Short mmCIF file of C-alpha atoms and ligand atoms in Angstrom, two decimals:
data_model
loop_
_atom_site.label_atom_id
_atom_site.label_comp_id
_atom_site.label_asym_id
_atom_site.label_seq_id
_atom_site.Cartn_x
_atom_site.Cartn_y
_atom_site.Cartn_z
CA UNK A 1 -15.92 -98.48 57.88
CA UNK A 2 -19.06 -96.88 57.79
CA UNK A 3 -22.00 -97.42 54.90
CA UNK A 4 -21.32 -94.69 53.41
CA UNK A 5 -17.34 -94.85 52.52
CA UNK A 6 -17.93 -98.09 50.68
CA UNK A 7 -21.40 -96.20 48.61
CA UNK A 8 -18.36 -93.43 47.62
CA UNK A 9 -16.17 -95.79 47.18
CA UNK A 10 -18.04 -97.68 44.55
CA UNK A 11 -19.05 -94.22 43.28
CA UNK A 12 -15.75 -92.83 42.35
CA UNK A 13 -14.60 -96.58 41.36
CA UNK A 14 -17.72 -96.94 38.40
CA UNK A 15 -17.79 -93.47 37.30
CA UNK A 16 -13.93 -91.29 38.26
CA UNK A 17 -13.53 -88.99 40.76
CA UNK A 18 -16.54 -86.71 42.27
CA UNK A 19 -16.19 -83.30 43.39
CA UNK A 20 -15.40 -81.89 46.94
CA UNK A 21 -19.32 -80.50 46.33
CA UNK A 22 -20.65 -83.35 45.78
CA UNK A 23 -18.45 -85.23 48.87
CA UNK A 24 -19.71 -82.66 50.92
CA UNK A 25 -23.58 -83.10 49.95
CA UNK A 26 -23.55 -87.17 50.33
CA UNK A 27 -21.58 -86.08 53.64
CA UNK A 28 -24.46 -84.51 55.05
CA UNK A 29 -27.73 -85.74 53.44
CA UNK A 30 -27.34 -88.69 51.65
CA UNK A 31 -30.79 -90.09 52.67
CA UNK A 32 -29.60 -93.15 54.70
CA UNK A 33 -25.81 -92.40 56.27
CA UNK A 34 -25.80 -88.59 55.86
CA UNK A 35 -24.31 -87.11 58.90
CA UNK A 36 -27.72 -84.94 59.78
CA UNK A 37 -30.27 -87.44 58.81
CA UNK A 38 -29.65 -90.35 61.45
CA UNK A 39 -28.35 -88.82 64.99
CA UNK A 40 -28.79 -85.45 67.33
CA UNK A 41 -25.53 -84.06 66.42
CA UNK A 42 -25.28 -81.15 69.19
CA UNK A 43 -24.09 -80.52 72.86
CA UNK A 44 -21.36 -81.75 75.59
CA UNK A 45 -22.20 -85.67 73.92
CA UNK A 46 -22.23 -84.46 70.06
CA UNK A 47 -19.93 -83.61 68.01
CA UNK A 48 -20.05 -80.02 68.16
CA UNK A 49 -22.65 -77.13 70.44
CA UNK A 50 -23.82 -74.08 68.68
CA UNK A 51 -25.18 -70.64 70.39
CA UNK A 52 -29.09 -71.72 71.05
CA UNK A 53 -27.49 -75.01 72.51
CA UNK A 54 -25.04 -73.19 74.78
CA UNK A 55 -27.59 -70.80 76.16
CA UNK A 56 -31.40 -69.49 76.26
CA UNK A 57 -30.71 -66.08 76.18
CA UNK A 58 -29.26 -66.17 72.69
CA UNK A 59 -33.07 -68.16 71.17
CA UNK A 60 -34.96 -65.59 73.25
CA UNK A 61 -33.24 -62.18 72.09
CA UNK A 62 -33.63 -63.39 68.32
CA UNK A 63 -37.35 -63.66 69.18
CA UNK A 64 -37.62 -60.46 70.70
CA UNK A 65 -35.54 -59.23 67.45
CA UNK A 66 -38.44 -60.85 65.42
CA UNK A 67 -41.38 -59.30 67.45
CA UNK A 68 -39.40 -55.57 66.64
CA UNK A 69 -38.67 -56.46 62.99
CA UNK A 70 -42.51 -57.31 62.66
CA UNK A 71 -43.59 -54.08 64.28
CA UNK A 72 -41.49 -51.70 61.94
CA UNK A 73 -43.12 -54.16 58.65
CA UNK A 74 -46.33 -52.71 59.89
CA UNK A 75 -47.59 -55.57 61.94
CA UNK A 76 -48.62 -58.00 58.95
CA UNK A 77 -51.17 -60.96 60.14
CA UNK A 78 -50.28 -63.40 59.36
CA UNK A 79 -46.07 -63.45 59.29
CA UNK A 80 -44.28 -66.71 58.60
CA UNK A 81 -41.66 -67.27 61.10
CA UNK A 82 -39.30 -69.10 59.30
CA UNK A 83 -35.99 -71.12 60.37
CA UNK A 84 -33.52 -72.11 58.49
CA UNK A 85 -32.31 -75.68 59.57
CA UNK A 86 -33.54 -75.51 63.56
CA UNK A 87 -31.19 -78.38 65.01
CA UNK A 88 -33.20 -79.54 67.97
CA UNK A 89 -35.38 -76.60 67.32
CA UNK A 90 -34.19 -75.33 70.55
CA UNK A 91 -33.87 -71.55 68.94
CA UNK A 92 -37.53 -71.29 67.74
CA UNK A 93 -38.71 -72.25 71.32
CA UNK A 94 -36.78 -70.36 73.20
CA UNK A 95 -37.92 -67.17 70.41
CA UNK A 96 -41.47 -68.01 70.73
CA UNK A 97 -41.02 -68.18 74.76
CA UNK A 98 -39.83 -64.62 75.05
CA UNK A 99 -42.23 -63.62 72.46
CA UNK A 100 -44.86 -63.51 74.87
CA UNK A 101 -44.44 -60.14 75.93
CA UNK A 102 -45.94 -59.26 71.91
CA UNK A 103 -48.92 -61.09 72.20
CA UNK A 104 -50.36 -59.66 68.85
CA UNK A 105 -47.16 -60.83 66.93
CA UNK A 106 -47.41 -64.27 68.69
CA UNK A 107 -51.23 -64.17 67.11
CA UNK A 108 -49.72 -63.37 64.04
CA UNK A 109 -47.28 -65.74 63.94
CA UNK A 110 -47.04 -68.86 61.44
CA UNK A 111 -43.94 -70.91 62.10
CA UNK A 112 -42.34 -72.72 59.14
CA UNK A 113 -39.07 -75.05 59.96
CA UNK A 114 -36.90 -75.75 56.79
CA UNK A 115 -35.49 -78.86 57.99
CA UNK A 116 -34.17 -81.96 55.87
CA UNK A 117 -33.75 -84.23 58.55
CA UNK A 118 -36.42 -86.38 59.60
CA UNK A 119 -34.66 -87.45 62.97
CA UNK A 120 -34.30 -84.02 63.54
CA UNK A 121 -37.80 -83.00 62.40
CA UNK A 122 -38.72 -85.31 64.82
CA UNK A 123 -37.07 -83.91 68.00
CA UNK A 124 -38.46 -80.08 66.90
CA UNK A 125 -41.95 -81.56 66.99
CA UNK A 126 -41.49 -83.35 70.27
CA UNK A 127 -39.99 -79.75 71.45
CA UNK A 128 -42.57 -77.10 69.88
CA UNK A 129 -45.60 -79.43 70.44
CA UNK A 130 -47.07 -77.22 72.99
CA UNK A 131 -45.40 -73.35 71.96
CA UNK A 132 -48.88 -72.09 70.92
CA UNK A 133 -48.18 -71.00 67.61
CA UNK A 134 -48.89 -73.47 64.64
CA UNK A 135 -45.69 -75.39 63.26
CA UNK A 136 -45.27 -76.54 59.67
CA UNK A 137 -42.21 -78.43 57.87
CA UNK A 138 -40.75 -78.10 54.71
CA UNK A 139 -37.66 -78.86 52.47
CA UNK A 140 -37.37 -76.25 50.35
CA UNK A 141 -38.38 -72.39 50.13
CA UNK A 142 -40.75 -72.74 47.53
CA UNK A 143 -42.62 -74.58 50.43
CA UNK A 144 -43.63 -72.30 52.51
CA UNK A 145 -46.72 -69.91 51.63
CA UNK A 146 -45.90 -66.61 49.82
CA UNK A 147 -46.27 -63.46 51.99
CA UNK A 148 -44.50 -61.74 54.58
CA UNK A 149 -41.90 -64.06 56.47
CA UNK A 150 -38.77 -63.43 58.89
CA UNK A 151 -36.33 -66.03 58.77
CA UNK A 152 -33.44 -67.07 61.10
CA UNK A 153 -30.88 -68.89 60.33
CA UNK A 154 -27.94 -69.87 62.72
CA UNK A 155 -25.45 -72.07 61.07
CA UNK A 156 -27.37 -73.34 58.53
CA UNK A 157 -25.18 -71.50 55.85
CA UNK A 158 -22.16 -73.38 56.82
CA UNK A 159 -23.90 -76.84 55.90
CA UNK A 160 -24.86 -75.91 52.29
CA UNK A 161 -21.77 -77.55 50.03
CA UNK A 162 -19.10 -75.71 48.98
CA UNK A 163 -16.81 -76.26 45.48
CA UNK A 164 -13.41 -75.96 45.62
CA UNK A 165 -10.78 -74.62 42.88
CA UNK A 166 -7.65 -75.31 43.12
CA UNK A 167 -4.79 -73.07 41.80
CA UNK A 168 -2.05 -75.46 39.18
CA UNK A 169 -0.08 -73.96 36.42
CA UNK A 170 -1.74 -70.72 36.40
CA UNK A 171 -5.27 -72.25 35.60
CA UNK A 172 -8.26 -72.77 37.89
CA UNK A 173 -9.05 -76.30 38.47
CA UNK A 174 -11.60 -77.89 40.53
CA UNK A 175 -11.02 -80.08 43.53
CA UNK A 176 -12.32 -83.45 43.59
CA UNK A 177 -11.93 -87.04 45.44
CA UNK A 178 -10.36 -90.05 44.02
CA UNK A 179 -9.94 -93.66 44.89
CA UNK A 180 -6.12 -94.62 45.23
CA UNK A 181 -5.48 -98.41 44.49
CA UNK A 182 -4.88 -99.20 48.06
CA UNK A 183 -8.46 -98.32 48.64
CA UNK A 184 -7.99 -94.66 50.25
CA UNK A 185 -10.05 -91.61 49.05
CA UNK A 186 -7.52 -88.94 48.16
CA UNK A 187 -7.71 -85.27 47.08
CA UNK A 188 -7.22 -84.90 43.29
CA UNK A 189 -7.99 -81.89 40.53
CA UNK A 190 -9.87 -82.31 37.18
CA UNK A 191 -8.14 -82.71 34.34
CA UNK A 192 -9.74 -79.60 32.66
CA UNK A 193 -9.52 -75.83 33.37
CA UNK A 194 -12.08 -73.80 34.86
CA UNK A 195 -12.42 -70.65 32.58
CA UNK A 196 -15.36 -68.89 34.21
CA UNK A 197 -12.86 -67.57 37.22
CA UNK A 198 -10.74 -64.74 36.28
CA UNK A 199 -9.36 -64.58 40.09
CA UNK A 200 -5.26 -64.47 39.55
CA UNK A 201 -3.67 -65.82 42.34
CA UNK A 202 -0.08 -68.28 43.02
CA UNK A 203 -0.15 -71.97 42.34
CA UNK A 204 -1.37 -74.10 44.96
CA UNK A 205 -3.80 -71.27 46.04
CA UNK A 206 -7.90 -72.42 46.72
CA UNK A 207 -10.80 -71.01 46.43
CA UNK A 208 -14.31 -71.90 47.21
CA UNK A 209 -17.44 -70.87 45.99
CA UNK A 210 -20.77 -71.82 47.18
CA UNK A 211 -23.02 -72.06 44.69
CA UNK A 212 -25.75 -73.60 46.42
CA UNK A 213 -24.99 -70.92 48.91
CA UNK A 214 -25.47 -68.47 46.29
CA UNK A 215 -28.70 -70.09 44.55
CA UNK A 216 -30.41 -70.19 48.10
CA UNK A 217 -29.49 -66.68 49.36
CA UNK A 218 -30.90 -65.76 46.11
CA UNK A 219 -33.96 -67.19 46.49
CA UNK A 220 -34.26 -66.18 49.78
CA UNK A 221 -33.60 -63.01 49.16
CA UNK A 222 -36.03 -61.93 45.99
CA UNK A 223 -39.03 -63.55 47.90
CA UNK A 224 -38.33 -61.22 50.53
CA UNK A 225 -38.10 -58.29 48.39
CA UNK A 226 -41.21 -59.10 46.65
CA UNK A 227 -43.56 -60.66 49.28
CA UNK A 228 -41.49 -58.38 52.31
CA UNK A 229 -39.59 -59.38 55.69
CA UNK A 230 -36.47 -59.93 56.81
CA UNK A 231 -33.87 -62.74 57.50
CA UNK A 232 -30.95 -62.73 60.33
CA UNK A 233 -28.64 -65.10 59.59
CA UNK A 234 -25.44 -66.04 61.41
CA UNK A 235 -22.67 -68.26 60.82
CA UNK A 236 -19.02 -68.28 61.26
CA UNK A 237 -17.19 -67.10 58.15
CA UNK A 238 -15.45 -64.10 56.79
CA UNK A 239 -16.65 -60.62 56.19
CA UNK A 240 -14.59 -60.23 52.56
CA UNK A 241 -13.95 -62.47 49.71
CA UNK A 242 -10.62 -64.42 50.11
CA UNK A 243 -8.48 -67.07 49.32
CA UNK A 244 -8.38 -70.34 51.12
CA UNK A 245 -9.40 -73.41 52.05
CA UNK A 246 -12.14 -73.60 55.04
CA UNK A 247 -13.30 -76.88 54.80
CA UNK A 248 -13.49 -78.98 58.68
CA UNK A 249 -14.72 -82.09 59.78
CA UNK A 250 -15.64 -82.53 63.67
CA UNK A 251 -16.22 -85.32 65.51
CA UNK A 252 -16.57 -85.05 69.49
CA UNK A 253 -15.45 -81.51 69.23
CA UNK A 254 -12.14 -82.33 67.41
CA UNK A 255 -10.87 -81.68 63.96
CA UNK A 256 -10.95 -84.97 61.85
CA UNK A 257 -9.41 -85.55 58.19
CA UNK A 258 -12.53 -84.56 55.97
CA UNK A 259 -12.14 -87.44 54.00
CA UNK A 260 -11.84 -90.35 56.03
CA UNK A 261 -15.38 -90.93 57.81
CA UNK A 262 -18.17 -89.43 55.55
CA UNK A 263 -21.57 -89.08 57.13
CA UNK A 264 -20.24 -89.79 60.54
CA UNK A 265 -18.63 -86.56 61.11
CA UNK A 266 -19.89 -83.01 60.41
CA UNK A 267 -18.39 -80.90 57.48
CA UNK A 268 -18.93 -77.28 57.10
CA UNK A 269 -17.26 -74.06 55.40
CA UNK A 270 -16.96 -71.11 56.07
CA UNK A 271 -19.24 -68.56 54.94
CA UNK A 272 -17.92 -66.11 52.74
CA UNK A 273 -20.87 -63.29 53.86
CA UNK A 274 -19.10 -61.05 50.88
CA UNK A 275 -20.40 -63.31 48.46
CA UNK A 276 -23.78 -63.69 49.94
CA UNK A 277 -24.80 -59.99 50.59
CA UNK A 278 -23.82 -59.82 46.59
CA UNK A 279 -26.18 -62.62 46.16
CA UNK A 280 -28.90 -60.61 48.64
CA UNK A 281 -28.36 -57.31 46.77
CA UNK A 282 -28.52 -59.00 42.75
CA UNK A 283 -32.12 -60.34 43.82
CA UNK A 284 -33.16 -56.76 45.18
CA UNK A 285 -32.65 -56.95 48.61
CA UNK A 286 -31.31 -54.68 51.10
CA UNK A 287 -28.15 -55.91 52.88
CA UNK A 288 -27.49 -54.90 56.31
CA UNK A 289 -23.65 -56.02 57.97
CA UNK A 290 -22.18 -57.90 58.72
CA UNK A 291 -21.26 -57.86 62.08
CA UNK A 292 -19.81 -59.69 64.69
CA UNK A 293 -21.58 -61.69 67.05
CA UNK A 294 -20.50 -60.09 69.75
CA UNK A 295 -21.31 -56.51 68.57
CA UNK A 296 -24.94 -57.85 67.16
CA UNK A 297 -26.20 -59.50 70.67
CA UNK A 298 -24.72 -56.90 72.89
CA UNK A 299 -26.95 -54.47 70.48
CA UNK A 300 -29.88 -55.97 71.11
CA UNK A 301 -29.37 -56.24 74.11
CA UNK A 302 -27.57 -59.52 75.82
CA UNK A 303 -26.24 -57.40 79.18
CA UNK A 304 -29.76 -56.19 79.93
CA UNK A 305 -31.03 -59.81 79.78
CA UNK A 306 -28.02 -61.40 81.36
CA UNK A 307 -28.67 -59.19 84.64
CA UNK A 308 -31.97 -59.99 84.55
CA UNK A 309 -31.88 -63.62 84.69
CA UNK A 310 -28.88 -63.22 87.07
CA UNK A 311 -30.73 -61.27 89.44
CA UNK A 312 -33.37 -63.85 89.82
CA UNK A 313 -31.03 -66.96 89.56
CA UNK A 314 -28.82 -68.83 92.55
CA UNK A 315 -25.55 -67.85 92.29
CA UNK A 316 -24.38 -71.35 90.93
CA UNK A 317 -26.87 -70.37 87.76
CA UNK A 318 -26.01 -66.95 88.12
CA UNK A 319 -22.04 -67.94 87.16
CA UNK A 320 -23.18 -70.19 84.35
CA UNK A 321 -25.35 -67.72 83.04
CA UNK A 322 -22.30 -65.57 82.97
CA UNK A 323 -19.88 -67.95 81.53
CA UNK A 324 -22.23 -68.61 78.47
CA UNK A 325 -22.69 -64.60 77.86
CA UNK A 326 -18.81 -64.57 77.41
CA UNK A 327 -18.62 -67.18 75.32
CA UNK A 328 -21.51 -65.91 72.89
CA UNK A 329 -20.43 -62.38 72.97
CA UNK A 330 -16.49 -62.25 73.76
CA UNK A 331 -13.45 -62.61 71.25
CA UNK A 332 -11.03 -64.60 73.45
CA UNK A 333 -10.05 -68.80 71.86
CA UNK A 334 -13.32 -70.58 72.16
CA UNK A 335 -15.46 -68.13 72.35
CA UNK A 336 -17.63 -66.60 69.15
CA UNK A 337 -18.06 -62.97 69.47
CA UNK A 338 -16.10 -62.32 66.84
CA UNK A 339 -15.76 -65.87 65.35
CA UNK A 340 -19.38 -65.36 64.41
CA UNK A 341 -20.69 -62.75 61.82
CA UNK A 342 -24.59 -61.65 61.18
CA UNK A 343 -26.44 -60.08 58.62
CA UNK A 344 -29.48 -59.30 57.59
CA UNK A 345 -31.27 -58.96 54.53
CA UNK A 346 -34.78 -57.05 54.35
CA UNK A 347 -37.47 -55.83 51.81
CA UNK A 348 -36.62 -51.87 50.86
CA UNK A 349 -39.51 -50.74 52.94
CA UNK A 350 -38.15 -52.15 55.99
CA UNK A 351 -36.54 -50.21 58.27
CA UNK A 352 -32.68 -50.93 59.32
CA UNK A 353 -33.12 -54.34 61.66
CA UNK A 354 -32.04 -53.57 65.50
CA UNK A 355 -28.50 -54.08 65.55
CA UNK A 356 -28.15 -53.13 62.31
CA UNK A 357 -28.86 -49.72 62.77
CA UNK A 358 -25.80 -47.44 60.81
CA UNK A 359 -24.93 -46.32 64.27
CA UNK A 360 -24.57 -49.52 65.90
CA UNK A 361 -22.36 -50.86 62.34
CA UNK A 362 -20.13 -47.80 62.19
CA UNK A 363 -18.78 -48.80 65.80
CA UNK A 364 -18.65 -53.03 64.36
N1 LIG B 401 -29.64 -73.93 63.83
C1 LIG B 401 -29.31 -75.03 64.71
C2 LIG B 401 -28.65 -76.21 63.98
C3 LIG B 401 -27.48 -75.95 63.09
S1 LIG B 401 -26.88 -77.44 62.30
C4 LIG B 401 -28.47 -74.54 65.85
O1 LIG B 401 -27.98 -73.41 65.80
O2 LIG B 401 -28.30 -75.28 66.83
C5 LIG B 401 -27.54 -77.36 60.67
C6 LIG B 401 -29.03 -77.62 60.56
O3 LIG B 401 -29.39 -77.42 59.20
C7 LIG B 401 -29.50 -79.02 60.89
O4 LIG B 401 -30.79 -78.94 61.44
C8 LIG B 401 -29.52 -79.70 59.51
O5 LIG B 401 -30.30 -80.86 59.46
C9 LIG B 401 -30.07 -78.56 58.68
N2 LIG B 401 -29.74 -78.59 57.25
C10 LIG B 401 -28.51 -78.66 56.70
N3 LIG B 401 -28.58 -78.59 55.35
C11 LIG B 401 -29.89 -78.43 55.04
C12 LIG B 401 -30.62 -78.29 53.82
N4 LIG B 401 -30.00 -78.30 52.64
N5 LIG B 401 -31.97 -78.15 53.89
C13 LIG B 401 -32.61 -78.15 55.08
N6 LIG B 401 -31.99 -78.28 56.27
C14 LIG B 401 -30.65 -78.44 56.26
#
């Protein structure tokens, strides 16, 4: 049983049940047993491999997008390069690799990681100790120096806790966790009504709301406004506001019951973009997508670099370089082209981001 199923435990048994919010949040970042603050979740021996992880190309063609978004902002020196949770900070170096080829925005550049995990902190230092470009932490938004930034974030979204309402006799109640007497965490509802959802829908129905989603994106989104730049950020999730539950739990790359081994297995939703770019627009910003993966990379321009790096590669790298196009761009099981949604938010003066331009979402 791990440490932190007994801290819930005693949680729920001194003071009733907590919500599915505040399950997910211990979850993830309780300071000692959260899932992201003790291990290197990623890759073949993790518990689950994201785009940067399953190839370079993806980490250098956001950088490239970067160096292009900076140009059209008017060049500003400096720019913080922000990123939104950076895993093994694989993405950033992989960005600041292919930035090379824009040595004045590399000059420019002032890279700030948002990370909350110091095991993970640890690994992106180890990793972007020699990438040229200065590298700063921090924990929260407010953090990083005001002026222009561009910020990526690739599933970091998905990790922000979700609440969950659950549909009984015609009333909106939220979902929480209780302690059965045998010992067991179960799913339970509060006793009261929610009254700030008018959504009508039949009993048994759920619906989740971010709002920590919605507080960030906010944020996010007025500094940019005000101070300028621009954020990509891409996640799997749904393009329209909808019914449903979308909680997971994963575990060496299979589905486990949420509930049974908190802080040893990764829980995420999925990101209701809808609801975001509403939370982009209400703090001023403009709102460009979303679009599928597959649609966004092939726009800026994944075939051109997948030929390249084929052309110069053995053929045994040449097929693998392949495969992982497919599987970042293409809409088959398993793969995330259209899994995987982006969009980006900008300042008013900012152009249309490439692969965002009205052209490229009219075909999406
Ligand atoms: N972007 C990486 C990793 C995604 S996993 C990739 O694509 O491979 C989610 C990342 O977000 C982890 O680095 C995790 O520690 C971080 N994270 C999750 N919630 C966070 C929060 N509230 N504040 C800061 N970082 C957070």
């Amino acid at each position: 049983m791990t440490g932190l199923l007994n801290e819930i435990k005693a949680l729920i048994a001194e003071r009733g049940p907590i919500t599915i919010e505040q399950f997910m949040q211990l979850s993830l970042s309780h300071p000692e047993h959260g899932y992201y603050m003790n291990r290197d979740p990623f890759g073949a021996a993790g518990d689950f491999t994201t785009a940067p992880e399953i190839s370079q190309m993806f980490g250098e063609l956001v950088g490239l997008w970067a160096a292009e978004v900076w140009s059209t902002m008017g060049s500003p020196n400096p720019v913080r390069l922000v990123e939104l949770g950076p895993g093994r900070g694989t993405l950033m170096s992989d960005a600041l690799r292919a930035a090379r080829i824009a040595p004045q925005f590399r000059e420019a550049l002032d890279v700030w990681l948002l990370e909350m995990s110091p095991t993970l902190a640890m690994m992106q230092h180890e990793l972007l100790l020699e990438c040229g470009a200065p590298v700063a932490w921090a924990q929260a938004l407010k953090d990083i120096p005001e002026g222009p930034a561009i910020v990526i974030g690739n599933e970091f979204l998905d990790a922000l806790p979700v609440r969950q309402f659950v549909r009984v006799s015609g009333q909106w109640r939220e979902r929480t966790v209780r302690l059965n007497p045998d010992g067991s965490l179960a799913y339970d509802v509060s006793p009261t009504a929610e009254t700030l959802i008018h959504a009508r829908a039949p009993n048994g129905e759920i619906l989740e709301v971010s709002a920590v989603g919605h507080r960030f994106m906010y944020e996010l989104a007025g500094r940019l406004a005000k101070q300028r730049g621009a954020a990509l950020i891409i996640d799997y999730g749904h393009a329209v506001t909808g019914f449903g539950e979308t909680l997971q739990a994963l575990r060496a790359h299979r589905s486990v019951d949420p509930l049974a081994l908190p802080g040893d297995c990764d829980i995420t939703a999925h990101v209701d973009f809808a609801a975001m770019a509403r939370s982009a627009s209400a703090a001023g910003a403009a709102v460009y997508g979303p679009i599928d993966q597959g649609h966004f990379l092939k726009a800026i321009g994944i075939d051109l670099r997948t030929k390249a790096l084929t052309d110069r590669a053995s053929p045994e790298r040449a097929d693998e370089l392949r495969r992982a196009r497919n599987r970042l761009v293409g809409k088959a099981k398993g793969e995330m082209g259209a899994l995987f949604q982006a969009i980006a938010v900008a300042d008013r003066k900012t152009p249309a981001p490439p692969g965002f331009q009205p052209a490229v979402a009219k075909t999406a």
